[in-house]
């Protein structure tokens, strides 16, 4: 008996382990259409509740170790961003700690993963997941610092808690929020690195920042959507980053409560952290389309932040990104535009790739949780520069 075989007494009828696919866990998403004896599975990604969006998937295969499996996601062509599958490689893990990449084929609307699981239980996901338990662990870890105040802004649609962390004592009010789009788990990994450095008592940059600014952090805007395995929406089917013009307690309480907290404290800068399905780069997207942008001090302050961020971490680049909105044509339902206009402050959306940074590709891990965390930590260098420039511009 080889070390990979089970005693016959543990096996099912005919002496074979049966391949089974499940997504019944936190942030799981897959529907099993068919599994056959040849380890070929036809799978479908489920839509967000109350909406048409779908692209996030996360599932586990049991009983297929060392078998040549062919996993076909047959509705990949109906995903929210089907062109994003080109050049994409799926994330897989045995221990749920280390996620490596596997070659993935996309053709004729089908995403095919051909892989031999190394574990008796093998996990697959669109990006390394960051579960609700990990989020609660992060909050609990942060509260061990004397410097942090954690408050509960309100309830989500499903009745979960929306938490804010407040750090620092400076006169400026800097905000960082993440996971409006629940399928963008890289935003939580960014938060891990950001908060870790922000609360590091031995980091001189962090110390200086906390004398210049009070930092408000909402690390998870959409826990309901994340647990449900959604791509873009909350439990009411609302895309939270299209709710900032008129959030409501019924449809988008997560935005409603955060906006109210911003009104109470003020905002001198806001960074909204996301992931992008298509572009293989890290980039910032600004609020150039809001009324009066070009004539204000915002272009200068935005440039101070973006150029300092790029210097601090070359994984951020400014060549590739979204098209810039024409003057007066900003989408005011989005956080970055709504906050920039309301508070006349610099604001950015940060996008990280699901794929990799094409300027510095990593064939084993792709764009990884570790690199997200580094990018989060590096933002402190840019925030200090921004705080300095904001003081000079007042
Ligand atoms: Zn997003």
Coordinates of C-alpha atoms and ligand atoms in Angstrom, one line a residue:
X1 CA 0.0 0.0 0.0
X2 CA 1.5 3.3 -1.0
X3 CA 1.4 6.2 1.5
X4 CA -1.3 7.9 -0.6
X5 CA -3.7 5.0 -0.5
X6 CA -6.3 4.5 2.2
X7 CA -7.0 1.1 3.9
X8 CA -9.8 -0.6 1.9
X9 CA -12.0 -0.6 4.9
X10 CA -12.3 3.2 4.6
X11 CA -13.2 3.2 1.0
X12 CA -16.6 3.3 -0.6
X13 CA -18.2 0.7 -2.8
X14 CA -15.8 -0.7 -5.4
X15 CA -12.8 0.4 -3.4
X16 CA -12.8 3.9 -4.8
X17 CA -12.7 7.3 -3.0
X18 CA -15.5 9.4 -4.4
X19 CA -14.8 12.9 -5.6
X20 CA -17.0 15.4 -4.0
X21 CA -17.2 19.2 -4.5
X22 CA -18.5 21.5 -1.9
X23 CA -18.9 25.3 -1.3
X24 CA -20.9 25.2 1.9
X25 CA -18.6 27.4 3.9
X26 CA -17.8 31.0 4.5
X27 CA -17.3 32.8 1.1
X28 CA -17.9 29.6 -0.8
X29 CA -19.5 29.8 -4.3
X30 CA -20.0 27.1 -6.8
X31 CA -22.8 25.0 -8.1
X32 CA -22.1 21.4 -9.2
X33 CA -23.9 20.6 -12.4
X34 CA -22.3 17.2 -13.0
X35 CA -19.4 15.0 -11.7
X36 CA -18.4 11.8 -13.5
X37 CA -16.1 8.9 -12.6
X38 CA -13.3 10.2 -14.8
X39 CA -12.9 13.2 -12.4
X40 CA -14.5 15.6 -14.8
X41 CA -16.8 18.2 -13.2
X42 CA -19.1 20.7 -14.7
X43 CA -19.5 23.7 -12.4
X44 CA -21.4 26.9 -12.4
X45 CA -20.7 30.2 -10.5
X46 CA -23.8 31.4 -8.6
X47 CA -25.1 34.9 -9.1
X48 CA -25.1 37.5 -6.2
X49 CA -28.4 37.4 -4.4
X50 CA -30.8 39.9 -6.0
X51 CA -28.4 40.8 -8.8
X52 CA -26.9 39.6 -12.1
X53 CA -23.2 39.9 -11.0
X54 CA -21.0 36.8 -10.6
X55 CA -17.3 36.0 -11.0
X56 CA -16.1 35.1 -7.5
X57 CA -15.8 31.3 -6.8
X58 CA -14.4 29.3 -3.9
X59 CA -14.8 25.6 -3.5
X60 CA -13.2 22.4 -2.2
X61 CA -12.7 19.0 -3.8
X62 CA -12.5 15.9 -1.5
X63 CA -11.4 12.4 -2.6
X64 CA -9.4 13.2 -5.7
X65 CA -5.8 13.3 -4.5
X66 CA -3.3 12.6 -7.3
X67 CA -6.2 12.2 -9.8
X68 CA -6.1 14.1 -13.0
X69 CA -9.1 16.4 -12.5
X70 CA -10.8 18.5 -15.2
X71 CA -12.9 21.2 -13.6
X72 CA -15.0 23.1 -16.2
X73 CA -16.8 26.3 -15.1
X74 CA -19.3 26.2 -17.9
X75 CA -20.9 29.6 -17.3
X76 CA -17.6 31.6 -17.0
X77 CA -18.6 33.3 -20.3
X78 CA -21.6 34.9 -18.5
X79 CA -19.5 36.3 -15.7
X80 CA -19.5 40.1 -15.0
X81 CA -16.1 40.5 -16.7
X82 CA -15.7 37.6 -19.1
X83 CA -12.7 39.2 -20.9
X84 CA -10.9 39.1 -17.5
X85 CA -10.5 35.3 -17.8
X86 CA -7.8 35.7 -20.5
X87 CA -4.4 35.4 -18.8
X88 CA -6.0 34.4 -15.4
X89 CA -4.6 31.5 -13.3
X90 CA -6.7 30.0 -10.5
X91 CA -5.5 30.0 -6.9
X92 CA -5.3 26.7 -5.1
X93 CA -4.3 25.5 -1.6
X94 CA -4.1 22.4 0.6
X95 CA -3.7 24.1 4.0
X96 CA -5.7 27.3 3.3
X97 CA -2.6 29.3 4.3
X98 CA -0.5 29.1 1.1
X99 CA -2.2 29.7 -2.2
X100 CA -0.4 29.0 -5.4
X101 CA -1.4 29.5 -9.0
X102 CA -2.5 26.8 -11.5
X103 CA -2.7 27.2 -15.3
X104 CA -6.2 27.9 -16.3
X105 CA -7.7 27.8 -19.8
X106 CA -10.5 30.0 -21.1
X107 CA -12.1 29.2 -24.4
X108 CA -15.7 29.1 -25.8
X109 CA -17.1 30.6 -22.6
X110 CA -15.7 27.8 -20.4
X111 CA -13.0 28.2 -17.8
X112 CA -11.1 24.9 -17.4
X113 CA -8.8 24.0 -14.5
X114 CA -6.8 20.8 -15.2
X115 CA -5.1 19.9 -12.0
X116 CA -4.0 16.9 -9.8
X117 CA -5.0 17.8 -6.2
X118 CA -2.1 17.3 -3.8
X119 CA -4.4 17.1 -0.8
X120 CA -7.2 14.8 0.2
X121 CA -9.0 18.1 0.5
X122 CA -8.0 20.7 -2.2
X123 CA -9.3 24.3 -2.2
X124 CA -9.7 26.5 -5.2
X125 CA -10.7 30.2 -5.3
X126 CA -10.7 33.2 -7.6
X127 CA -8.2 34.9 -5.2
X128 CA -6.8 33.8 -1.8
X129 CA -9.9 34.1 0.4
X130 CA -10.0 36.3 3.5
X131 CA -12.9 34.9 5.6
X132 CA -15.1 36.5 8.2
X133 CA -13.3 34.7 10.9
X134 CA -10.0 36.2 9.6
X135 CA -11.6 39.6 9.7
X136 CA -12.7 39.1 13.3
X137 CA -9.2 37.9 14.1
X138 CA -7.8 41.0 12.6
X139 CA -10.1 43.3 14.7
X140 CA -9.3 41.3 17.8
X141 CA -5.6 41.5 17.1
X142 CA -5.8 45.3 16.6
X143 CA -7.6 45.9 19.9
X144 CA -4.6 44.7 21.8
X145 CA -2.9 47.9 20.9
X146 CA -3.6 50.8 23.3
X147 CA -3.7 53.2 20.4
X148 CA -6.8 51.9 18.7
X149 CA -10.4 52.7 19.4
X150 CA -12.9 50.3 17.8
X151 CA -16.5 51.4 17.5
X152 CA -19.5 49.9 15.9
X153 CA -21.0 52.1 13.2
X154 CA -24.2 50.1 12.8
X155 CA -25.7 46.9 11.4
X156 CA -25.5 45.4 8.0
X157 CA -28.5 44.1 6.1
X158 CA -28.1 40.6 7.7
X159 CA -27.5 42.1 11.1
X160 CA -23.8 41.8 11.3
X161 CA -21.6 44.6 12.8
X162 CA -19.9 47.3 10.8
X163 CA -16.7 48.2 12.7
X164 CA -14.5 51.2 12.4
X165 CA -11.0 51.5 13.9
X166 CA -9.7 55.0 14.9
X167 CA -6.0 55.5 15.4
X168 CA -3.9 58.6 15.9
X169 CA -4.5 62.1 17.3
X170 CA -3.6 64.5 14.5
X171 CA -5.9 67.3 13.2
X172 CA -6.4 65.8 9.8
X173 CA -8.9 63.0 9.2
X174 CA -7.8 60.3 6.8
X175 CA -10.1 57.4 5.9
X176 CA -9.4 54.0 4.5
X177 CA -12.2 51.6 3.7
X178 CA -12.2 48.1 2.0
X179 CA -14.3 45.3 0.7
X180 CA -17.3 47.3 -0.6
X181 CA -17.1 44.7 -3.3
X182 CA -17.0 41.4 -1.3
X183 CA -15.4 39.3 -3.9
X184 CA -12.3 41.5 -3.8
X185 CA -10.5 39.7 -1.0
X186 CA -7.2 41.3 -1.9
X187 CA -8.5 44.4 -0.2
X188 CA -8.6 42.6 3.2
X189 CA -5.0 41.4 2.7
X190 CA -4.1 45.0 2.0
X191 CA -5.8 46.0 5.3
X192 CA -3.8 43.4 7.2
X193 CA -0.5 45.0 6.1
X194 CA -1.8 48.6 6.6
X195 CA -3.1 48.0 10.1
X196 CA -0.1 46.0 11.2
X197 CA 2.2 48.9 10.3
X198 CA -0.2 51.6 11.5
X199 CA -0.1 49.9 15.0
X200 CA 3.6 49.1 15.0
X201 CA 5.0 51.1 18.0
X202 CA 8.5 50.9 16.5
X203 CA 7.7 52.4 13.1
X204 CA 8.8 56.0 12.9
X205 CA 6.7 56.8 9.8
X206 CA 3.6 55.5 11.5
X207 CA 4.3 57.4 14.6
X208 CA 4.7 60.7 12.7
X209 CA 1.5 60.0 10.7
X210 CA -0.4 59.6 13.9
X211 CA 0.7 63.0 15.2
X212 CA -0.5 64.6 11.9
X213 CA -3.7 62.8 11.3
X214 CA -6.5 60.7 12.9
X215 CA -6.9 57.6 10.8
X216 CA -10.4 56.1 10.4
X217 CA -10.4 52.6 9.1
X218 CA -13.4 50.5 8.0
X219 CA -11.7 47.3 7.1
X220 CA -14.8 45.4 5.9
X221 CA -17.7 47.3 4.4
X222 CA -19.6 44.2 3.2
X223 CA -19.3 41.2 5.4
X224 CA -22.7 39.8 4.4
X225 CA -21.8 39.7 0.7
X226 CA -18.4 38.2 1.5
X227 CA -19.8 35.3 3.6
X228 CA -22.4 34.7 0.9
X229 CA -19.7 34.3 -1.8
X230 CA -20.8 37.4 -3.7
X231 CA -18.8 39.3 -6.2
X232 CA -20.1 42.8 -5.9
X233 CA -23.3 43.1 -3.9
X234 CA -24.5 43.1 -0.3
X235 CA -27.4 40.9 1.1
X236 CA -30.0 43.3 -0.4
X237 CA -28.5 43.0 -3.9
X238 CA -27.0 46.5 -3.7
X239 CA -23.6 47.3 -5.3
X240 CA -22.3 49.4 -2.4
X241 CA -19.9 51.4 -4.6
X242 CA -22.9 52.7 -6.5
X243 CA -24.9 53.8 -3.3
X244 CA -22.9 56.9 -2.2
X245 CA -25.3 59.5 -3.7
X246 CA -28.3 58.3 -1.6
X247 CA -27.6 55.4 0.7
X248 CA -30.6 54.0 2.6
X249 CA -30.9 52.0 5.8
X250 CA -32.9 49.4 4.0
X251 CA -30.8 48.8 0.9
X252 CA -27.3 50.0 1.8
X253 CA -26.9 50.5 5.6
X254 CA -23.2 49.8 5.3
X255 CA -22.7 53.0 3.2
X256 CA -25.3 55.0 5.2
X257 CA -23.5 54.4 8.5
X258 CA -20.0 55.0 7.1
X259 CA -21.1 58.2 5.4
X260 CA -22.7 59.5 8.6
X261 CA -19.5 58.8 10.5
X262 CA -17.6 60.7 7.8
X263 CA -19.9 63.6 8.3
X264 CA -19.4 63.6 12.0
X265 CA -15.6 63.4 11.9
X266 CA -14.8 65.1 8.6
X267 CA -12.6 63.8 5.8
X268 CA -9.3 65.2 4.5
X269 CA -8.5 62.1 2.4
X270 CA -10.2 58.8 1.6
X271 CA -8.7 55.7 0.1
X272 CA -11.2 53.0 -1.0
X273 CA -9.5 49.7 -1.6
X274 CA -10.6 47.3 -4.3
X275 CA -9.5 44.6 -6.8
X276 CA -9.8 44.7 -10.6
X277 CA -10.6 41.6 -12.6
X278 CA -9.1 42.6 -15.9
X279 CA -6.0 44.8 -15.5
X280 CA -2.8 43.0 -14.4
X281 CA -1.5 46.1 -12.5
X282 CA -1.9 48.0 -9.2
X283 CA -3.3 51.5 -9.9
X284 CA -5.2 54.4 -8.5
X285 CA -8.4 55.9 -9.8
X286 CA -9.2 59.5 -8.9
X287 CA -12.0 62.0 -8.9
X288 CA -11.0 64.1 -11.9
X289 CA -14.6 64.2 -13.1
X290 CA -16.1 66.1 -10.1
X291 CA -17.2 69.7 -10.6
X292 CA -14.4 72.2 -10.1
X293 CA -11.6 69.6 -9.7
X294 CA -9.0 71.2 -12.0
X295 CA -9.4 74.6 -10.4
X296 CA -9.0 73.2 -6.8
X297 CA -6.0 72.1 -4.8
X298 CA -7.1 68.5 -5.3
X299 CA -4.9 67.8 -8.4
X300 CA -1.8 68.9 -6.4
X301 CA -2.7 66.8 -3.3
X302 CA -3.6 63.8 -5.3
X303 CA -0.3 63.9 -7.2
X304 CA 1.6 64.2 -3.9
X305 CA -0.1 61.0 -2.6
X306 CA 0.2 59.0 -5.8
X307 CA 3.8 59.9 -6.6
X308 CA 4.9 59.2 -3.0
X309 CA 3.0 55.9 -3.1
X310 CA 4.7 54.9 -6.4
X311 CA 8.1 55.7 -4.9
X312 CA 7.4 53.8 -1.7
X313 CA 6.3 50.7 -3.5
X314 CA 7.1 50.0 -7.2
X315 CA 4.3 47.4 -7.3
X316 CA 2.1 50.5 -7.7
X317 CA 2.3 52.1 -11.1
X318 CA 0.6 55.1 -12.8
X319 CA 0.8 54.2 -16.5
X320 CA -2.0 51.7 -16.7
X321 CA -5.5 52.3 -15.2
X322 CA -9.0 53.3 -15.9
X323 CA -9.9 56.1 -18.3
X324 CA -10.1 59.5 -16.6
X325 CA -13.6 61.0 -16.4
X326 CA -14.2 64.3 -18.3
X327 CA -14.8 67.4 -16.1
X328 CA -18.3 67.3 -14.6
X329 CA -18.9 63.7 -15.7
X330 CA -18.0 61.9 -12.5
X331 CA -20.2 59.0 -11.4
X332 CA -21.4 60.5 -8.1
X333 CA -22.7 57.2 -6.8
X334 CA -19.1 56.0 -6.2
X335 CA -17.3 56.5 -2.9
X336 CA -14.3 58.3 -4.3
X337 CA -16.2 60.9 -6.3
X338 CA -18.9 61.4 -3.7
X339 CA -16.4 61.9 -0.8
X340 CA -14.1 64.1 -2.9
X341 CA -17.0 66.4 -3.8
X342 CA -18.7 66.5 -0.4
X343 CA -15.5 67.2 1.6
X344 CA -13.5 68.9 -1.2
X345 CA -10.6 66.5 -0.4
X346 CA -8.3 64.2 -2.3
X347 CA -9.7 60.7 -2.7
X348 CA -8.6 57.6 -4.5
X349 CA -9.9 54.2 -5.4
X350 CA -7.0 51.7 -5.2
X351 CA -7.2 48.7 -7.5
X352 CA -5.1 45.5 -7.1
X353 CA -5.1 42.7 -9.7
X354 CA -6.8 39.3 -9.4
X355 CA -4.1 38.1 -11.8
X356 CA -0.6 39.5 -11.2
X357 CA 1.5 42.6 -11.6
X358 CA 2.6 42.3 -15.2
X359 CA 5.6 44.5 -14.5
X360 CA 6.9 42.1 -11.9
X361 CA 5.2 38.7 -12.4
X362 CA 5.5 35.9 -9.9
X363 CA 4.9 32.6 -11.7
X364 CA 4.2 30.6 -8.4
X365 CA 2.0 33.0 -6.4
X366 CA 0.8 35.7 -8.9
X367 CA -0.4 38.8 -7.1
X368 CA -0.5 37.4 -3.5
X369 CA -1.8 38.1 0.0
X370 CA 1.8 39.0 1.0
X371 CA 2.2 41.5 -1.7
X372 CA -1.2 43.0 -0.9
X373 CA -0.1 43.5 2.7
X374 CA 3.2 45.1 1.6
X375 CA 1.2 47.5 -0.6
X376 CA -1.0 48.3 2.4
X377 CA 2.0 49.0 4.6
X378 CA 3.7 51.2 2.0
X379 CA 0.7 53.5 1.8
X380 CA 1.8 55.0 5.2
X381 CA 4.8 56.6 3.5
X382 CA 2.5 58.3 1.0
X383 CA 0.0 59.3 3.7
X384 CA 2.8 61.2 5.7
X385 CA 3.7 63.1 2.5
X386 CA 0.1 63.9 1.9
X387 CA -0.4 65.1 5.5
X388 CA 2.6 67.4 5.1
X389 CA 1.3 68.8 1.8
X390 CA -2.2 69.3 3.1
X391 CA -0.8 71.3 6.0
X392 CA 1.1 73.5 3.6
X393 CA -1.9 74.0 1.3
X394 CA -4.3 75.2 4.1
Ligands
LIG1 ZN1 -14.3 46.8 -6.6

